[in-house]
CSV table of C-alpha atoms in Angstrom, one decimal:
chain,number,residue,atom,x,y,z
I,1,MET,CA,22.7,144.6,156.0
I,2,ALA,CA,22.1,146.4,152.7
I,3,SER,CA,25.4,145.1,151.3
I,4,ARG,CA,24.5,141.5,152.1
I,5,LEU,CA,21.2,142.0,150.3
I,6,VAL,CA,22.9,143.4,147.2
I,7,ARG,CA,25.4,140.6,147.3
I,8,ARG,CA,22.7,137.9,147.6
I,9,THR,CA,20.7,139.5,144.8
I,10,ALA,CA,23.7,139.5,142.5
I,11,ILE,CA,24.5,135.9,143.2
I,12,ALA,CA,20.9,134.9,142.6
I,13,CYS,CA,20.9,136.8,139.3
I,14,ALA,CA,24.1,135.1,138.2
I,15,VAL,CA,22.8,131.6,139.1
I,16,ALA,CA,19.5,132.3,137.3
I,17,THR,CA,21.4,133.5,134.2
I,18,VAL,CA,23.6,130.3,134.1
I,19,ALA,CA,20.6,128.1,134.7
I,20,GLY,CA,18.6,129.9,132.1
I,21,THR,CA,21.4,129.5,129.5
I,22,GLY,CA,21.7,125.8,130.3
I,23,LEU,CA,17.9,125.4,130.1
I,24,GLY,CA,17.8,127.2,126.8
I,25,TYR,CA,20.3,124.8,125.3
I,26,ALA,CA,18.5,121.8,126.8
I,27,LEU,CA,15.2,123.0,125.2
I,28,GLY,CA,17.0,122.9,121.8
I,29,ASP,CA,17.8,126.6,121.2
I,30,PRO,CA,20.2,126.6,118.3
I,31,VAL,CA,23.9,127.4,118.9
I,32,GLN,CA,24.8,130.7,117.2
I,33,PRO,CA,28.2,131.3,115.6
I,34,GLU,CA,29.0,133.9,118.2
I,35,ASP,CA,28.4,131.3,121.0
I,36,ILE,CA,31.5,129.3,119.8
I,37,LEU,CA,34.7,131.1,120.8
I,38,PRO,CA,37.4,131.3,118.0
I,39,ALA,CA,41.0,130.4,118.6
I,40,ARG,CA,42.9,133.5,119.7
I,41,THR,CA,45.7,135.0,117.5
I,42,LEU,CA,49.2,134.6,118.8
I,43,PRO,CA,51.6,137.6,118.8
I,44,GLY,CA,53.6,138.0,115.6
I,45,ASP,CA,56.9,137.8,117.5
I,46,VAL,CA,56.0,134.9,119.8
I,47,CYS,CA,59.1,132.9,118.6
I,48,SER,CA,61.5,135.7,119.3
I,49,ARG,CA,59.9,136.1,122.8
I,50,ILE,CA,60.9,132.6,123.6
I,51,GLY,CA,64.4,134.0,123.8
I,52,ASP,CA,67.9,132.9,123.1
I,53,VAL,CA,68.3,129.2,122.2
I,54,SER,CA,71.9,129.3,121.1
I,55,SER,CA,73.1,127.3,124.1
I,56,LEU,CA,71.1,124.4,122.8
I,57,LEU,CA,72.6,124.4,119.4
I,58,PRO,CA,76.1,124.2,117.8
I,59,LYS,CA,77.9,127.3,116.8
I,60,ALA,CA,76.8,128.2,113.2
I,61,PRO,CA,79.6,127.6,110.7
I,62,ASN,CA,79.7,131.2,109.6
I,63,GLY,CA,79.6,132.5,113.2
I,64,THR,CA,76.1,134.0,112.9
I,65,ASP,CA,73.6,133.8,115.7
I,66,VAL,CA,71.1,131.0,115.5
I,67,LYS,CA,67.5,132.2,116.0
I,68,LEU,CA,64.1,130.6,115.9
I,69,ILE,CA,62.3,131.2,112.6
I,70,GLN,CA,58.6,131.8,112.9
I,71,GLY,CA,56.0,130.4,110.5
I,72,GLY,CA,52.3,129.8,110.4
I,73,THR,CA,49.3,131.9,111.4
I,74,THR,CA,46.8,130.2,113.8
I,75,THR,CA,49.2,127.4,114.7
I,76,VAL,CA,52.7,128.9,114.9
I,77,THR,CA,55.9,127.0,114.5
I,78,CYS,CA,59.3,128.1,115.7
I,79,GLU,CA,62.3,126.2,114.4
I,80,VAL,CA,66.0,126.2,113.9
I,81,GLY,CA,68.6,123.6,113.1
I,82,VAL,CA,72.4,123.6,112.8
I,83,GLY,CA,74.4,120.8,111.3
I,84,ALA,CA,78.0,119.7,112.0
I,85,ALA,CA,80.4,122.6,112.2
I,86,GLN,CA,84.1,123.0,112.5
I,87,LYS,CA,85.6,123.8,115.9
I,88,VAL,CA,82.2,123.1,117.5
I,89,ARG,CA,82.1,124.3,121.1
I,90,THR,CA,79.0,122.4,122.2
I,91,TYR,CA,76.9,120.1,120.0
I,92,SER,CA,77.9,118.7,116.6
I,93,ALA,CA,74.3,118.8,115.4
I,94,ALA,CA,70.9,119.8,116.8
I,95,THR,CA,67.4,120.7,115.7
I,96,LEU,CA,64.7,122.5,117.7
I,97,ARG,CA,61.0,122.8,116.7
I,98,VAL,CA,58.3,124.4,118.8
I,99,THR,CA,54.7,124.2,117.7
I,100,ILE,CA,52.2,126.5,119.5
I,101,THR,CA,48.5,125.8,118.9
I,102,PRO,CA,45.7,128.0,120.4
I,103,TYR,CA,42.4,126.1,120.3
I,104,GLY,CA,39.0,127.5,119.5
I,105,GLY,CA,35.7,126.2,120.8
I,106,LYS,CA,33.5,123.7,119.1
I,107,ASP,CA,29.8,122.9,118.7
I,108,ALA,CA,28.9,120.2,121.1
I,109,GLY,CA,25.6,119.2,119.3
I,110,ALA,CA,22.0,120.0,119.7
I,111,GLY,CA,20.9,121.0,123.2
I,112,GLN,CA,24.5,121.2,124.4
I,113,VAL,CA,26.6,124.1,125.5
I,114,PRO,CA,29.5,124.6,123.1
I,115,TYR,CA,32.9,123.3,124.1
I,116,THR,CA,35.3,126.0,125.3
I,117,PRO,CA,38.7,126.5,123.8
I,118,ALA,CA,40.3,125.2,127.1
I,119,VAL,CA,38.2,122.0,126.8
I,120,MET,CA,39.3,121.4,123.2
I,121,ALA,CA,43.0,122.0,124.2
I,122,LYS,CA,42.7,119.6,127.1
I,123,ARG,CA,41.1,116.9,124.8
I,124,THR,CA,43.9,117.2,122.3
I,125,PHE,CA,46.5,117.0,125.1
I,126,GLU,CA,44.9,113.9,126.7
I,127,ARG,CA,44.7,112.1,123.4
I,128,SER,CA,48.5,112.3,123.0
I,129,SER,CA,50.4,108.9,123.3
I,130,LEU,CA,53.3,110.6,125.1
I,131,GLU,CA,53.8,109.6,128.8
I,132,ASP,CA,52.5,111.8,131.6
I,133,LEU,CA,55.1,113.7,133.6
I,134,ASP,CA,54.1,114.5,137.1
I,135,GLY,CA,55.3,117.3,139.4
I,136,ARG,CA,55.0,120.1,136.8
I,137,PRO,CA,53.1,123.4,137.1
I,138,TYR,CA,51.0,122.5,133.9
I,139,PRO,CA,49.9,119.2,132.4
I,140,THR,CA,53.0,117.8,130.7
I,141,LYS,CA,53.8,114.7,128.6
I,142,LEU,CA,57.2,113.5,127.4
I,143,SER,CA,58.9,110.9,125.3
I,144,GLN,CA,62.6,110.2,124.7
I,145,THR,CA,64.2,108.3,121.8
I,146,ALA,CA,67.9,107.3,121.7
I,147,ASN,CA,69.4,107.6,118.2
I,148,GLY,CA,72.3,105.4,117.1
I,149,VAL,CA,74.1,102.6,118.9
I,150,ALA,CA,75.6,104.7,121.7
I,151,PRO,CA,73.1,106.8,123.7
I,152,GLU,CA,74.8,110.1,122.8
I,153,SER,CA,72.1,111.4,120.6
I,154,TRP,CA,68.6,111.9,121.8
I,155,THR,CA,65.3,113.1,120.5
I,156,VAL,CA,62.9,114.4,123.2
I,157,ARG,CA,59.3,115.4,122.6
I,158,ALA,CA,57.5,117.5,125.2
I,159,LEU,CA,53.8,118.4,125.3
I,160,VAL,CA,52.5,121.1,127.6
I,161,GLN,CA,48.9,122.4,128.0
I,162,ARG,CA,47.8,125.6,129.7
I,163,ALA,CA,44.2,126.8,129.2
I,164,ASP,CA,43.5,127.0,125.5
I,165,ILE,CA,47.2,126.5,124.4
I,166,VAL,CA,49.1,123.3,123.6
I,167,VAL,CA,52.8,123.6,123.1
I,168,GLN,CA,54.8,120.8,121.5
I,169,VAL,CA,58.6,120.8,121.5
I,170,GLU,CA,60.8,118.4,119.6
I,171,TYR,CA,64.5,118.7,120.4
I,172,THR,CA,67.3,116.5,118.9
I,173,ALA,CA,71.0,116.9,119.8
I,174,ASN,CA,74.3,115.0,119.5
I,175,PRO,CA,76.2,114.5,121.7
I,176,ILE,CA,74.0,115.0,124.7
I,177,THR,CA,72.7,113.0,127.7
I,178,GLN,CA,69.1,112.1,128.0
I,179,LYS,CA,68.6,114.2,131.1
I,180,LYS,CA,70.0,117.4,129.5
I,181,ALA,CA,67.9,116.9,126.4
I,182,GLU,CA,64.8,116.5,128.6
I,183,GLN,CA,65.7,119.6,130.6
I,184,ALA,CA,66.2,121.6,127.4
I,185,ALA,CA,62.9,120.6,125.8
I,186,LEU,CA,60.9,121.3,129.0
I,187,THR,CA,62.6,124.7,129.5
I,188,ILE,CA,61.7,125.8,125.9
I,189,ALA,CA,58.1,124.5,126.4
I,190,ASP,CA,57.8,126.5,129.6
I,191,ARG,CA,59.1,129.6,127.9
I,192,ALA,CA,56.6,129.2,125.1
I,193,ILE,CA,53.7,128.7,127.6
I,194,TRP,CA,54.8,131.8,129.5
I,195,GLU,CA,54.9,134.0,126.3
I,196,THR,CA,51.3,133.0,125.3
I,197,LYS,CA,49.7,133.9,128.6
């Protein structure tokens, strides 16, 4: 009986706090800078955490391993590209670019609760002109472009959103089938999402 009373009291207090906060904004209380959540900082090694991408690229001419190069601070880019090489085992040319963007909150205007980072990420994702891809664990959009006369070269763009993070992958390879290019882009996007959890 006592535990029920404590639980009901706690729930009532939580409801009162949320209602009070909403009422405060509705009455015109100014939004303070600390009310707006900033974008989080990504790990300094997030690109290397994505893992080995050599299977998606040609063998480098000098035999060195191909690795994603990280750049940026708030928005991080991971990219690599290898041109035509002699005695190529897989692709003759390919480029991969991964853009990882953590979103911060935003002032919603007088009398309004600030937008959360997740809401801002979702808004950006939904504004994208790429086509929705159903059946995925996270909201995903995709586009495919055939390059050249014969459909042996494809550029695939994948966009995935989870909470406050939006990941965009652009992958171009030749020769490759459309299906394999799509699978590669989605796999990299999923890896990036996983490493930013």
